[in-house]
PDB file of C-alpha atoms and ligand atoms in Angstrom:
ATOM      1  CA  MET A1481       5.868 -25.844 -32.698  1.00  0.00           C
ATOM      2  CA  ILE A1482       6.941 -28.049 -35.756  1.00  0.00           C
ATOM      3  CA  ASP A1483       5.361 -30.717 -37.848  1.00  0.00           C
ATOM      4  CA  LEU A1484       6.962 -33.980 -39.663  1.00  0.00           C
ATOM      5  CA  HIS A1485       4.121 -35.562 -41.642  1.00  0.00           C
ATOM      6  CA  SER A1486       2.765 -33.034 -44.447  1.00  0.00           C
ATOM      7  CA  HIS A1487       1.003 -33.715 -47.647  1.00  0.00           C
ATOM      8  CA  SER A1488       0.972 -31.418 -50.712  1.00  0.00           C
ATOM      9  CA  THR A1489      -0.535 -30.858 -54.321  1.00  0.00           C
ATOM     10  CA  ALA A1490       2.668 -33.418 -55.398  1.00  0.00           C
ATOM     11  CA  SER A1491       0.472 -36.079 -54.028  1.00  0.00           C
ATOM     12  CA  ASP A1492      -3.429 -35.711 -52.086  1.00  0.00           C
ATOM     13  CA  GLY A1493      -2.469 -32.726 -50.509  1.00  0.00           C
ATOM     14  CA  PHE A1494      -4.650 -29.364 -51.192  1.00  0.00           C
ATOM     15  CA  LEU A1495      -2.006 -26.805 -50.918  1.00  0.00           C
ATOM     16  CA  SER A1496       1.173 -26.822 -53.406  1.00  0.00           C
ATOM     17  CA  PRO A1497       4.381 -27.023 -51.539  1.00  0.00           C
ATOM     18  CA  THR A1498       4.738 -22.944 -51.637  1.00  0.00           C
ATOM     19  CA  SER A1499       1.590 -22.110 -50.361  1.00  0.00           C
ATOM     20  CA  LEU A1500       1.983 -24.827 -47.514  1.00  0.00           C
ATOM     21  CA  VAL A1501       5.174 -23.487 -46.309  1.00  0.00           C
ATOM     22  CA  ALA A1502       3.696 -20.044 -46.383  1.00  0.00           C
ATOM     23  CA  LEU A1503       0.924 -21.981 -43.875  1.00  0.00           C
ATOM     24  CA  ALA A1504       3.554 -23.156 -42.141  1.00  0.00           C
ATOM     25  CA  ALA A1505       5.135 -19.698 -41.686  1.00  0.00           C
ATOM     26  CA  LYS A1506       1.763 -18.220 -40.829  1.00  0.00           C
ATOM     27  CA  THR A1507       1.227 -20.735 -38.084  1.00  0.00           C
ATOM     28  CA  GLY A1508       4.431 -19.915 -36.452  1.00  0.00           C
ATOM     29  CA  LEU A1509       6.359 -23.815 -37.154  1.00  0.00           C
ATOM     30  CA  ARG A1510       9.959 -23.829 -36.920  1.00  0.00           C
ATOM     31  CA  ALA A1511      10.404 -27.063 -38.799  1.00  0.00           C
ATOM     32  CA  LEU A1512       8.477 -28.890 -41.630  1.00  0.00           C
ATOM     33  CA  ALA A1513       8.672 -32.556 -43.368  1.00  0.00           C
ATOM     34  CA  LEU A1514       6.817 -32.399 -46.728  1.00  0.00           C
ATOM     35  CA  THR A1515       5.674 -36.229 -46.703  1.00  0.00           C
ATOM     36  CA  ASP A1516       3.605 -36.819 -50.028  1.00  0.00           C
ATOM     37  CA  HIS A1517       2.385 -40.708 -50.982  1.00  0.00           C
ATOM     38  CA  ASP A1518       4.940 -42.217 -53.386  1.00  0.00           C
ATOM     39  CA  THR A1519       6.445 -38.944 -54.463  1.00  0.00           C
ATOM     40  CA  VAL A1520       9.186 -36.706 -54.528  1.00  0.00           C
ATOM     41  CA  ALA A1521       8.160 -33.800 -56.856  1.00  0.00           C
ATOM     42  CA  GLY A1522       7.051 -31.371 -54.209  1.00  0.00           C
ATOM     43  CA  VAL A1523      10.500 -31.677 -52.172  1.00  0.00           C
ATOM     44  CA  ALA A1524      12.951 -29.216 -54.186  1.00  0.00           C
ATOM     45  CA  GLU A1525       9.796 -26.555 -54.183  1.00  0.00           C
ATOM     46  CA  ALA A1526       8.850 -26.485 -50.717  1.00  0.00           C
ATOM     47  CA  ARG A1527      12.545 -26.634 -49.867  1.00  0.00           C
ATOM     48  CA  ALA A1528      13.054 -23.403 -51.924  1.00  0.00           C
ATOM     49  CA  ALA A1529      10.173 -21.842 -50.208  1.00  0.00           C
ATOM     50  CA  ALA A1530      11.163 -22.818 -46.320  1.00  0.00           C
ATOM     51  CA  ALA A1531      14.903 -21.592 -47.252  1.00  0.00           C
ATOM     52  CA  ASP A1532      12.980 -18.186 -47.681  1.00  0.00           C
ATOM     53  CA  ARG A1533      11.103 -18.247 -45.053  1.00  0.00           C
ATOM     54  CA  GLY A1534      13.606 -19.309 -42.146  1.00  0.00           C
ATOM     55  CA  ILE A1535      11.933 -23.038 -41.506  1.00  0.00           C
ATOM     56  CA  ALA A1536      13.936 -25.937 -40.995  1.00  0.00           C
ATOM     57  CA  PHE A1537      13.027 -28.197 -43.606  1.00  0.00           C
ATOM     58  CA  VAL A1538      12.804 -32.182 -43.994  1.00  0.00           C
ATOM     59  CA  SER A1539      12.507 -33.715 -47.393  1.00  0.00           C
ATOM     60  CA  GLY A1540      10.466 -36.685 -47.258  1.00  0.00           C
ATOM     61  CA  VAL A1541       7.801 -39.325 -48.406  1.00  0.00           C
ATOM     62  CA  GLU A1542       5.081 -41.654 -46.957  1.00  0.00           C
ATOM     63  CA  ILE A1543       5.391 -45.133 -48.868  1.00  0.00           C
ATOM     64  CA  GLU A1544       3.397 -47.748 -48.377  1.00  0.00           C
ATOM     65  CA  ILE A1545       4.475 -51.590 -46.961  1.00  0.00           C
ATOM     66  CA  ASP A1546       2.974 -54.081 -47.711  1.00  0.00           C
ATOM     67  CA  PHE A1547       1.178 -55.474 -44.576  1.00  0.00           C
ATOM     68  CA  ASP A1548      -1.854 -57.412 -43.491  1.00  0.00           C
ATOM     69  CA  PRO A1549      -4.617 -56.530 -41.408  1.00  0.00           C
ATOM     70  CA  GLY A1550      -4.452 -52.698 -41.982  1.00  0.00           C
ATOM     71  CA  GLU A1551      -2.255 -50.512 -43.568  1.00  0.00           C
ATOM     72  CA  PHE A1552       1.598 -49.536 -42.954  1.00  0.00           C
ATOM     73  CA  HIS A1553       2.813 -46.594 -44.113  1.00  0.00           C
ATOM     74  CA  LEU A1554       6.728 -45.802 -43.668  1.00  0.00           C
ATOM     75  CA  LEU A1555       8.355 -42.124 -43.640  1.00  0.00           C
ATOM     76  CA  GLY A1556      11.440 -41.531 -45.542  1.00  0.00           C
ATOM     77  CA  LEU A1557      12.634 -38.235 -43.486  1.00  0.00           C
ATOM     78  CA  GLY A1558      16.033 -36.415 -44.978  1.00  0.00           C
ATOM     79  CA  ILE A1559      15.950 -38.830 -48.398  1.00  0.00           C
ATOM     80  CA  ASP A1560      17.885 -36.956 -51.593  1.00  0.00           C
ATOM     81  CA  GLU A1561      15.010 -36.025 -53.801  1.00  0.00           C
ATOM     82  CA  GLU A1562      17.267 -36.672 -56.455  1.00  0.00           C
ATOM     83  CA  ASP A1563      18.450 -39.766 -55.791  1.00  0.00           C
ATOM     84  CA  SER A1564      18.295 -42.201 -58.995  1.00  0.00           C
ATOM     85  CA  ARG A1565      17.307 -45.734 -57.449  1.00  0.00           C
ATOM     86  CA  LEU A1566      14.593 -43.652 -55.318  1.00  0.00           C
ATOM     87  CA  LEU A1567      13.284 -41.679 -58.273  1.00  0.00           C
ATOM     88  CA  GLU A1568      13.015 -45.083 -60.085  1.00  0.00           C
ATOM     89  CA  ALA A1569      11.108 -46.628 -57.207  1.00  0.00           C
ATOM     90  CA  MET A1570       8.566 -43.709 -57.101  1.00  0.00           C
ATOM     91  CA  ALA A1571       8.220 -44.362 -60.726  1.00  0.00           C
ATOM     92  CA  SER A1572       7.318 -47.737 -60.657  1.00  0.00           C
ATOM     93  CA  LEU A1573       4.881 -46.672 -57.722  1.00  0.00           C
ATOM     94  CA  ALA A1574       3.144 -44.243 -59.991  1.00  0.00           C
ATOM     95  CA  LYS A1575       2.638 -47.040 -62.507  1.00  0.00           C
ATOM     96  CA  ALA A1576       1.090 -49.334 -59.984  1.00  0.00           C
ATOM     97  CA  ARG A1577      -0.837 -46.343 -58.535  1.00  0.00           C
ATOM     98  CA  VAL A1578      -2.404 -45.706 -62.186  1.00  0.00           C
ATOM     99  CA  ARG A1579      -3.505 -49.640 -62.476  1.00  0.00           C
ATOM    100  CA  ARG A1580      -4.701 -49.500 -59.132  1.00  0.00           C
ATOM    101  CA  ASN A1581      -6.906 -46.379 -60.033  1.00  0.00           C
ATOM    102  CA  GLU A1582      -8.181 -47.769 -63.299  1.00  0.00           C
ATOM    103  CA  ALA A1583      -9.199 -51.134 -61.113  1.00  0.00           C
ATOM    104  CA  ILE A1584     -11.645 -48.940 -58.370  1.00  0.00           C
ATOM    105  CA  VAL A1585     -12.905 -47.086 -61.801  1.00  0.00           C
ATOM    106  CA  ASN A1586     -13.537 -50.203 -63.101  1.00  0.00           C
ATOM    107  CA  LEU A1587     -15.324 -51.547 -60.145  1.00  0.00           C
ATOM    108  CA  LEU A1588     -17.337 -48.139 -59.753  1.00  0.00           C
ATOM    109  CA  LYS A1589     -18.786 -48.161 -63.265  1.00  0.00           C
ATOM    110  CA  SER A1590     -19.877 -52.049 -63.391  1.00  0.00           C
ATOM    111  CA  ASP A1591     -21.693 -50.945 -59.910  1.00  0.00           C
ATOM    112  CA  GLY A1592     -23.659 -48.261 -61.981  1.00  0.00           C
ATOM    113  CA  LEU A1593     -21.578 -45.554 -60.497  1.00  0.00           C
ATOM    114  CA  ASP A1594     -20.780 -43.400 -63.453  1.00  0.00           C
ATOM    115  CA  ILE A1595     -17.369 -41.752 -62.321  1.00  0.00           C
ATOM    116  CA  ASP A1596     -14.228 -42.045 -64.932  1.00  0.00           C
ATOM    117  CA  LEU A1597     -10.496 -41.438 -64.473  1.00  0.00           C
ATOM    118  CA  ASP A1598     -10.662 -37.957 -65.996  1.00  0.00           C
ATOM    119  CA  GLU A1599     -12.975 -36.616 -63.803  1.00  0.00           C
ATOM    120  CA  ILE A1600     -10.755 -37.675 -60.591  1.00  0.00           C
ATOM    121  CA  ALA A1601      -7.664 -36.368 -62.818  1.00  0.00           C
ATOM    122  CA  ARG A1602      -9.618 -32.600 -62.810  1.00  0.00           C
ATOM    123  CA  ILE A1603     -10.013 -33.026 -58.987  1.00  0.00           C
ATOM    124  CA  ALA A1604      -6.122 -34.086 -57.966  1.00  0.00           C
ATOM    125  CA  GLY A1605      -5.585 -31.365 -60.425  1.00  0.00           C
ATOM    126  CA  SER A1606      -1.640 -33.198 -60.080  1.00  0.00           C
ATOM    127  CA  GLU A1607      -0.010 -36.188 -61.889  1.00  0.00           C
ATOM    128  CA  SER A1608      -0.494 -38.097 -58.532  1.00  0.00           C
ATOM    129  CA  LEU A1609      -3.752 -39.931 -57.793  1.00  0.00           C
ATOM    130  CA  GLY A1610      -5.235 -41.318 -55.181  1.00  0.00           C
ATOM    131  CA  ARG A1611      -8.070 -42.399 -53.259  1.00  0.00           C
ATOM    132  CA  PRO A1612      -9.086 -39.368 -51.360  1.00  0.00           C
ATOM    133  CA  HIS A1613      -9.614 -38.090 -54.930  1.00  0.00           C
ATOM    134  CA  ILE A1614     -11.950 -40.826 -55.686  1.00  0.00           C
ATOM    135  CA  ALA A1615     -13.925 -40.288 -52.207  1.00  0.00           C
ATOM    136  CA  GLU A1616     -13.956 -36.327 -53.457  1.00  0.00           C
ATOM    137  CA  ALA A1617     -15.726 -37.797 -56.676  1.00  0.00           C
ATOM    138  CA  LEU A1618     -18.153 -39.784 -54.973  1.00  0.00           C
ATOM    139  CA  LEU A1619     -18.764 -36.879 -52.891  1.00  0.00           C
ATOM    140  CA  ARG A1620     -19.658 -34.371 -55.794  1.00  0.00           C
ATOM    141  CA  HIS A1621     -21.951 -37.123 -56.991  1.00  0.00           C
ATOM    142  CA  LYS A1622     -23.578 -37.393 -53.815  1.00  0.00           C
ATOM    143  CA  ILE A1623     -23.156 -40.883 -53.544  1.00  0.00           C
ATOM    144  CA  VAL A1624     -21.579 -40.082 -49.854  1.00  0.00           C
ATOM    145  CA  ARG A1625     -21.881 -37.161 -47.767  1.00  0.00           C
ATOM    146  CA  THR A1626     -18.214 -36.721 -46.390  1.00  0.00           C
ATOM    147  CA  LYS A1627     -15.270 -38.494 -47.641  1.00  0.00           C
ATOM    148  CA  GLN A1628     -14.607 -40.271 -44.600  1.00  0.00           C
ATOM    149  CA  GLU A1629     -17.988 -41.715 -45.482  1.00  0.00           C
ATOM    150  CA  ALA A1630     -16.290 -42.714 -48.612  1.00  0.00           C
ATOM    151  CA  PHE A1631     -13.785 -44.512 -46.664  1.00  0.00           C
ATOM    152  CA  ASP A1632     -15.718 -45.647 -44.352  1.00  0.00           C
ATOM    153  CA  ARG A1633     -18.292 -47.713 -46.752  1.00  0.00           C
ATOM    154  CA  PHE A1634     -16.573 -48.360 -50.329  1.00  0.00           C
ATOM    155  CA  LEU A1635     -13.012 -47.085 -50.350  1.00  0.00           C
ATOM    156  CA  GLY A1636     -11.359 -48.396 -47.121  1.00  0.00           C
ATOM    157  CA  LYS A1637      -9.132 -51.758 -46.593  1.00  0.00           C
ATOM    158  CA  GLY A1638     -11.644 -54.554 -46.782  1.00  0.00           C
ATOM    159  CA  LYS A1639     -14.281 -52.495 -48.005  1.00  0.00           C
ATOM    160  CA  PRO A1640     -16.189 -53.224 -51.537  1.00  0.00           C
ATOM    161  CA  PHE A1641     -14.632 -50.982 -53.692  1.00  0.00           C
ATOM    162  CA  TYR A1642     -11.348 -51.250 -51.904  1.00  0.00           C
ATOM    163  CA  MET A1643      -8.096 -52.550 -54.660  1.00  0.00           C
ATOM    164  CA  PRO A1644      -4.568 -53.647 -53.548  1.00  0.00           C
ATOM    165  CA  LYS A1645      -1.676 -51.679 -55.077  1.00  0.00           C
ATOM    166  CA  ASP A1646       1.654 -52.965 -55.763  1.00  0.00           C
ATOM    167  CA  CYS A1647       3.647 -52.233 -52.852  1.00  0.00           C
ATOM    168  CA  LEU A1648       6.968 -52.490 -51.895  1.00  0.00           C
ATOM    169  CA  SER A1649       7.867 -54.725 -48.789  1.00  0.00           C
ATOM    170  CA  LEU A1650       9.881 -53.151 -45.772  1.00  0.00           C
ATOM    171  CA  SER A1651      13.152 -54.352 -46.409  1.00  0.00           C
ATOM    172  CA  GLU A1652      12.614 -52.640 -49.838  1.00  0.00           C
ATOM    173  CA  ALA A1653      11.837 -49.562 -48.430  1.00  0.00           C
ATOM    174  CA  LEU A1654      14.200 -49.337 -45.914  1.00  0.00           C
ATOM    175  CA  GLU A1655      16.394 -50.180 -48.282  1.00  0.00           C
ATOM    176  CA  LEU A1656      15.822 -47.328 -51.029  1.00  0.00           C
ATOM    177  CA  ILE A1657      15.454 -44.616 -47.959  1.00  0.00           C
ATOM    178  CA  ALA A1658      18.877 -45.589 -46.380  1.00  0.00           C
ATOM    179  CA  ALA A1659      20.815 -45.456 -49.650  1.00  0.00           C
ATOM    180  CA  SER A1660      19.063 -41.960 -50.285  1.00  0.00           C
ATOM    181  CA  GLY A1661      20.497 -40.895 -47.185  1.00  0.00           C
ATOM    182  CA  GLY A1662      17.251 -41.027 -44.947  1.00  0.00           C
ATOM    183  CA  VAL A1663      15.904 -42.121 -41.897  1.00  0.00           C
ATOM    184  CA  ALA A1664      13.003 -44.756 -41.465  1.00  0.00           C
ATOM    185  CA  VAL A1665       9.706 -43.650 -39.624  1.00  0.00           C
ATOM    186  CA  ALA A1666       6.755 -45.749 -39.017  1.00  0.00           C
ATOM    187  CA  ALA A1667       3.908 -43.737 -39.634  1.00  0.00           C
ATOM    188  CA  HIS A1668       0.373 -43.669 -37.253  1.00  0.00           C
ATOM    189  CA  PRO A1669       1.069 -47.144 -36.069  1.00  0.00           C
ATOM    190  CA  TYR A1670      -3.031 -47.924 -35.102  1.00  0.00           C
ATOM    191  CA  SER A1671      -3.909 -48.191 -39.027  1.00  0.00           C
ATOM    192  CA  LEU A1672      -1.824 -51.585 -38.587  1.00  0.00           C
ATOM    193  CA  PHE A1673      -5.159 -52.591 -36.952  1.00  0.00           C
ATOM    194  CA  VAL A1674      -3.184 -54.842 -34.866  1.00  0.00           C
ATOM    195  CA  GLY A1675      -3.765 -55.154 -31.083  1.00  0.00           C
ATOM    196  CA  LYS A1676      -1.315 -53.879 -28.510  1.00  0.00           C
ATOM    197  CA  SER A1677       0.964 -57.187 -27.691  1.00  0.00           C
ATOM    198  CA  LYS A1678       1.058 -57.751 -31.360  1.00  0.00           C
ATOM    199  CA  LEU A1679       2.049 -54.268 -31.809  1.00  0.00           C
ATOM    200  CA  GLY A1680       5.043 -54.917 -29.796  1.00  0.00           C
ATOM    201  CA  THR A1681       5.937 -57.826 -31.390  1.00  0.00           C
ATOM    202  CA  VAL A1682       5.776 -55.857 -34.831  1.00  0.00           C
ATOM    203  CA  MET A1683       7.837 -53.003 -33.228  1.00  0.00           C
ATOM    204  CA  ASP A1684      10.457 -55.550 -32.189  1.00  0.00           C
ATOM    205  CA  SER A1685      10.465 -56.706 -35.316  1.00  0.00           C
ATOM    206  CA  TRP A1686      11.153 -53.347 -37.022  1.00  0.00           C
ATOM    207  CA  LYS A1687      13.580 -52.395 -34.811  1.00  0.00           C
ATOM    208  CA  ASP A1688      15.795 -55.258 -35.873  1.00  0.00           C
ATOM    209  CA  ALA A1689      14.762 -54.236 -39.753  1.00  0.00           C
ATOM    210  CA  GLY A1690      16.082 -50.889 -39.161  1.00  0.00           C
ATOM    211  CA  VAL A1691      13.257 -48.433 -38.630  1.00  0.00           C
ATOM    212  CA  LYS A1692      14.841 -45.713 -36.131  1.00  0.00           C
ATOM    213  CA  GLY A1693      11.529 -44.087 -35.277  1.00  0.00           C
ATOM    214  CA  ILE A1694       7.904 -44.093 -34.609  1.00  0.00           C
ATOM    215  CA  GLU A1695       5.104 -41.743 -35.094  1.00  0.00           C
ATOM    216  CA  ALA A1696       3.461 -41.906 -31.999  1.00  0.00           C
ATOM    217  CA  TYR A1697       1.432 -38.737 -32.086  1.00  0.00           C
ATOM    218  CA  HIS A1698      -0.929 -38.614 -35.169  1.00  0.00           C
ATOM    219  CA  PRO A1699      -4.202 -37.081 -35.030  1.00  0.00           C
ATOM    220  CA  ALA A1700      -6.156 -39.352 -36.211  1.00  0.00           C
ATOM    221  CA  ALA A1701      -5.682 -41.332 -32.984  1.00  0.00           C
ATOM    222  CA  LYS A1702      -6.438 -40.364 -29.855  1.00  0.00           C
ATOM    223  CA  LEU A1703      -4.356 -38.753 -27.032  1.00  0.00           C
ATOM    224  CA  GLY A1704      -3.885 -41.520 -24.678  1.00  0.00           C
ATOM    225  CA  GLN A1705      -3.114 -44.093 -27.320  1.00  0.00           C
ATOM    226  CA  CYS A1706      -0.475 -41.769 -28.986  1.00  0.00           C
ATOM    227  CA  ARG A1707       1.042 -41.859 -24.948  1.00  0.00           C
ATOM    228  CA  ILE A1708       1.040 -45.568 -24.964  1.00  0.00           C
ATOM    229  CA  LEU A1709       2.966 -45.813 -28.450  1.00  0.00           C
ATOM    230  CA  GLU A1710       5.367 -43.328 -27.224  1.00  0.00           C
ATOM    231  CA  ALA A1711       6.033 -45.547 -24.115  1.00  0.00           C
ATOM    232  CA  MET A1712       6.338 -48.352 -26.296  1.00  0.00           C
ATOM    233  CA  ALA A1713       8.494 -46.774 -28.955  1.00  0.00           C
ATOM    234  CA  LEU A1714      10.907 -45.308 -26.266  1.00  0.00           C
ATOM    235  CA  GLU A1715      11.587 -48.841 -24.530  1.00  0.00           C
ATOM    236  CA  ARG A1716      12.432 -50.181 -27.825  1.00  0.00           C
ATOM    237  CA  GLY A1717      15.308 -47.638 -28.528  1.00  0.00           C
ATOM    238  CA  PHE A1718      13.226 -45.716 -31.159  1.00  0.00           C
ATOM    239  CA  PHE A1719      12.832 -41.875 -31.503  1.00  0.00           C
ATOM    240  CA  VAL A1720       9.228 -40.334 -31.513  1.00  0.00           C
ATOM    241  CA  THR A1721       7.878 -38.051 -33.813  1.00  0.00           C
ATOM    242  CA  ALA A1722       4.628 -36.462 -34.328  1.00  0.00           C
ATOM    243  CA  GLY A1723       2.923 -35.038 -37.010  1.00  0.00           C
ATOM    244  CA  SER A1724      -0.497 -33.385 -38.488  1.00  0.00           C
ATOM    245  CA  ASP A1725      -0.463 -35.450 -41.498  1.00  0.00           C
ATOM    246  CA  TYR A1726      -2.042 -32.264 -43.035  1.00  0.00           C
ATOM    247  CA  HIS A1727      -4.055 -32.454 -46.386  1.00  0.00           C
ATOM    248  CA  GLY A1728      -5.759 -29.469 -46.573  1.00  0.00           C
ATOM    249  CA  PRO A1729      -8.507 -27.591 -44.151  1.00  0.00           C
ATOM    250  CA  ASP A1730     -10.630 -30.577 -44.260  1.00  0.00           C
ATOM    251  CA  LYS A1731      -7.784 -32.850 -42.936  1.00  0.00           C
ATOM    252  CA  PRO A1732      -7.171 -33.252 -40.108  1.00  0.00           C
ATOM    253  CA  VAL A1733      -9.892 -30.503 -38.817  1.00  0.00           C
ATOM    254  CA  TRP A1734      -7.250 -29.298 -36.360  1.00  0.00           C
ATOM    255  CA  GLY A1735      -4.728 -28.087 -39.055  1.00  0.00           C
ATOM    256  CA  LEU A1736      -1.307 -28.083 -39.328  1.00  0.00           C
ATOM    257  CA  GLY A1737       1.150 -28.373 -36.583  1.00  0.00           C
ATOM    258  CA  ARG A1738      -1.574 -30.057 -34.329  1.00  0.00           C
ATOM    259  CA  THR A1739      -1.494 -33.578 -33.384  1.00  0.00           C
ATOM    260  CA  ALA A1740      -3.727 -35.649 -31.275  1.00  0.00           C
ATOM    261  CA  GLY A1741      -6.313 -34.203 -29.340  1.00  0.00           C
ATOM    262  CA  GLY A1742      -5.620 -31.372 -31.485  1.00  0.00           C
ATOM    263  CA  ILE A1743      -2.444 -29.968 -29.343  1.00  0.00           C
ATOM    264  CA  PRO A1744       0.319 -28.272 -30.884  1.00  0.00           C
ATOM    265  CA  ILE A1745       3.431 -29.963 -31.833  1.00  0.00           C
ATOM    266  CA  ASP A1746       6.157 -29.201 -29.427  1.00  0.00           C
ATOM    267  CA  ASP A1747       9.793 -28.724 -30.597  1.00  0.00           C
ATOM    268  CA  ARG A1748      11.219 -31.810 -29.098  1.00  0.00           C
ATOM    269  CA  TYR A1749       9.700 -33.797 -31.387  1.00  0.00           C
ATOM    270  CA  PHE A1750      12.248 -32.831 -33.594  1.00  0.00           C
ATOM    271  CA  GLY A1751      15.024 -33.762 -31.217  1.00  0.00           C
ATOM    272  CA  GLY A1752      15.423 -37.582 -32.686  1.00  0.00           C
ATOM    273  CA  ILE A1753      15.273 -36.835 -36.116  1.00  0.00           C
ATOM    274  CA  SER A1754      17.704 -34.125 -35.738  1.00  0.00           C
ATOM    275  CA  ALA A1755      20.037 -36.308 -33.803  1.00  0.00           C
ATOM    276  CA  SER A1756      19.477 -38.920 -36.582  1.00  0.00           C
ATOM    277  CA  LEU A1757      20.522 -36.460 -39.520  1.00  0.00           C
ATOM    278  CA  PRO A1758      23.376 -34.091 -38.628  1.00  0.00           C
ATOM    279  CA  SER A1759      22.595 -31.502 -41.800  1.00  0.00           C
ATOM    280  CA  LEU A1760      19.334 -30.471 -40.277  1.00  0.00           C
ATOM    281  CA  PRO A1761      19.630 -27.823 -39.008  1.00  0.00           C
ATOM    282  CA  ARG A1762      19.334 -27.491 -35.079  1.00  0.00           C
ATOM    283  CA  LEU A1763      16.380 -25.205 -33.715  1.00  0.00           C
ATOM    284  CA  SER A1764      17.993 -23.190 -31.505  1.00  0.00           C
ATOM    285  CA  LEU A1765      20.070 -21.929 -34.574  1.00  0.00           C
ATOM    286  CA  LEU A1766      16.737 -20.344 -35.888  1.00  0.00           C
ATOM    287  CA  ASP A1767      16.427 -18.066 -33.493  1.00  0.00           C
TER     288      ASP A1767
HETATM  289  P1  LIG B 328      -3.938 -44.121 -51.333  1.00  0.00           P
HETATM  290  O1  LIG B 328      -2.590 -43.169 -51.024  1.00  0.00           O
HETATM  291  O2  LIG B 328      -4.712 -43.698 -52.771  1.00  0.00           O
HETATM  292  O3  LIG B 328      -3.905 -45.365 -50.904  1.00  0.00           O
HETATM  293  O4  LIG B 328      -4.628 -43.208 -50.647  1.00  0.00           O
HETATM  294  C1  LIG B 328      -3.958 -42.683 -49.665  1.00  0.00           C
HETATM  295  C2  LIG B 328      -4.827 -41.559 -48.385  1.00  0.00           C
HETATM  296  O5  LIG B 328      -6.548 -42.100 -47.970  1.00  0.00           O
HETATM  297  C3  LIG B 328      -4.295 -41.175 -47.168  1.00  0.00           C
HETATM  298  O6  LIG B 328      -3.905 -39.997 -47.251  1.00  0.00           O
HETATM  299  C4  LIG B 328      -5.253 -41.777 -46.161  1.00  0.00           C
HETATM  300  O7  LIG B 328      -5.438 -41.115 -44.988  1.00  0.00           O
HETATM  301  C5  LIG B 328      -6.045 -41.794 -46.745  1.00  0.00           C
HETATM  302  N1  LIG B 328      -7.025 -43.072 -46.233  1.00  0.00           N
HETATM  303  C6  LIG B 328      -6.972 -44.251 -46.140  1.00  0.00           C
HETATM  304  N2  LIG B 328      -7.585 -45.184 -45.821  1.00  0.00           N
HETATM  305  C7  LIG B 328      -8.719 -44.444 -44.839  1.00  0.00           C
HETATM  306  C8  LIG B 328      -9.770 -44.643 -44.049  1.00  0.00           C
HETATM  307  N3  LIG B 328     -10.363 -45.665 -43.811  1.00  0.00           N
HETATM  308  N4  LIG B 328     -10.447 -43.371 -43.604  1.00  0.00           N
HETATM  309  C9  LIG B 328      -9.930 -42.065 -44.179  1.00  0.00           C
HETATM  310  N5  LIG B 328      -8.904 -41.895 -44.629  1.00  0.00           N
HETATM  311  C10 LIG B 328      -8.248 -43.077 -45.385  1.00  0.00           C
HETATM  312 ZN1  LIG B 329      -2.909 -38.443 -48.235  1.00  0.00          ZN
HETATM  313 FE1  LIG B 330      -0.433 -42.138 -43.972  1.00  0.00          FE
HETATM  314 FE1  LIG B 331       0.304 -39.061 -44.790  1.00  0.00          FE
END
């Protein structure tokens, strides 16, 4: 079992990088990628913890790309977390995130909802705040009953308290990922909100631009949709990955190492990334 998409307290995950790796070991994972939103701050710690436990570690980051109508997240796998240009870009995304959080909180306040940034920072317990932390604040104030309801009613793209965040273009992000030694994988393509025929065209353009892999399996999609994505990706010469997008005990419900339909992620979904990044250990050598 492996997992190529997970989050830690360096962004909006629930576990520290060390605890996340400990859970991966307990779950029996042989490979894990840490892919925090717009930050590589947890990578060094996770790498050290994975080395202690004999888990193949893939450094990563999840970057939001300028896109409409839905959300486009790009995973950079195998990046060098000390690359200075990458760090600079992440620092400027962090500033954009701060501006965006302030804008959302101001909107909430102007609507009479008494939630402030200090409270959200306390919930996050880290430097990188995001909408899931704001969703948690809305939950604590009993404005919503679940964090999902907070996204569905208020914070999701197109909802009243959604605020855009300055983000990178695909070509900017691809350049950063390649220059820092990584490989680009398009995360959970259903979140783009484009229909199947348009998605084919979008995937063609990604291929031309230099995206190498498609995360066909993600827990928020149905297994049947994931199989279709896998076929569309393979047809176009992408490799296919799978992830849990683990954020903590409540998201996704199936936990680390499991994807759409709750199925455990097979080692074979490590094949594409491992062929693209020769420095990664072969899983067969970990036996
Ligand atoms: P941010 O980085 O602040 O834009 O927040 C991104 C996080 O919010 C990701 O972990 C997403 O899974 C989560 N998110 C974004 N849109 C939704 C949605 N419509 N429903 C549930 N979670 C969402
Ligand atoms: Zn997240
Ligand atoms: Fe994502
Ligand atoms: Fe994610």
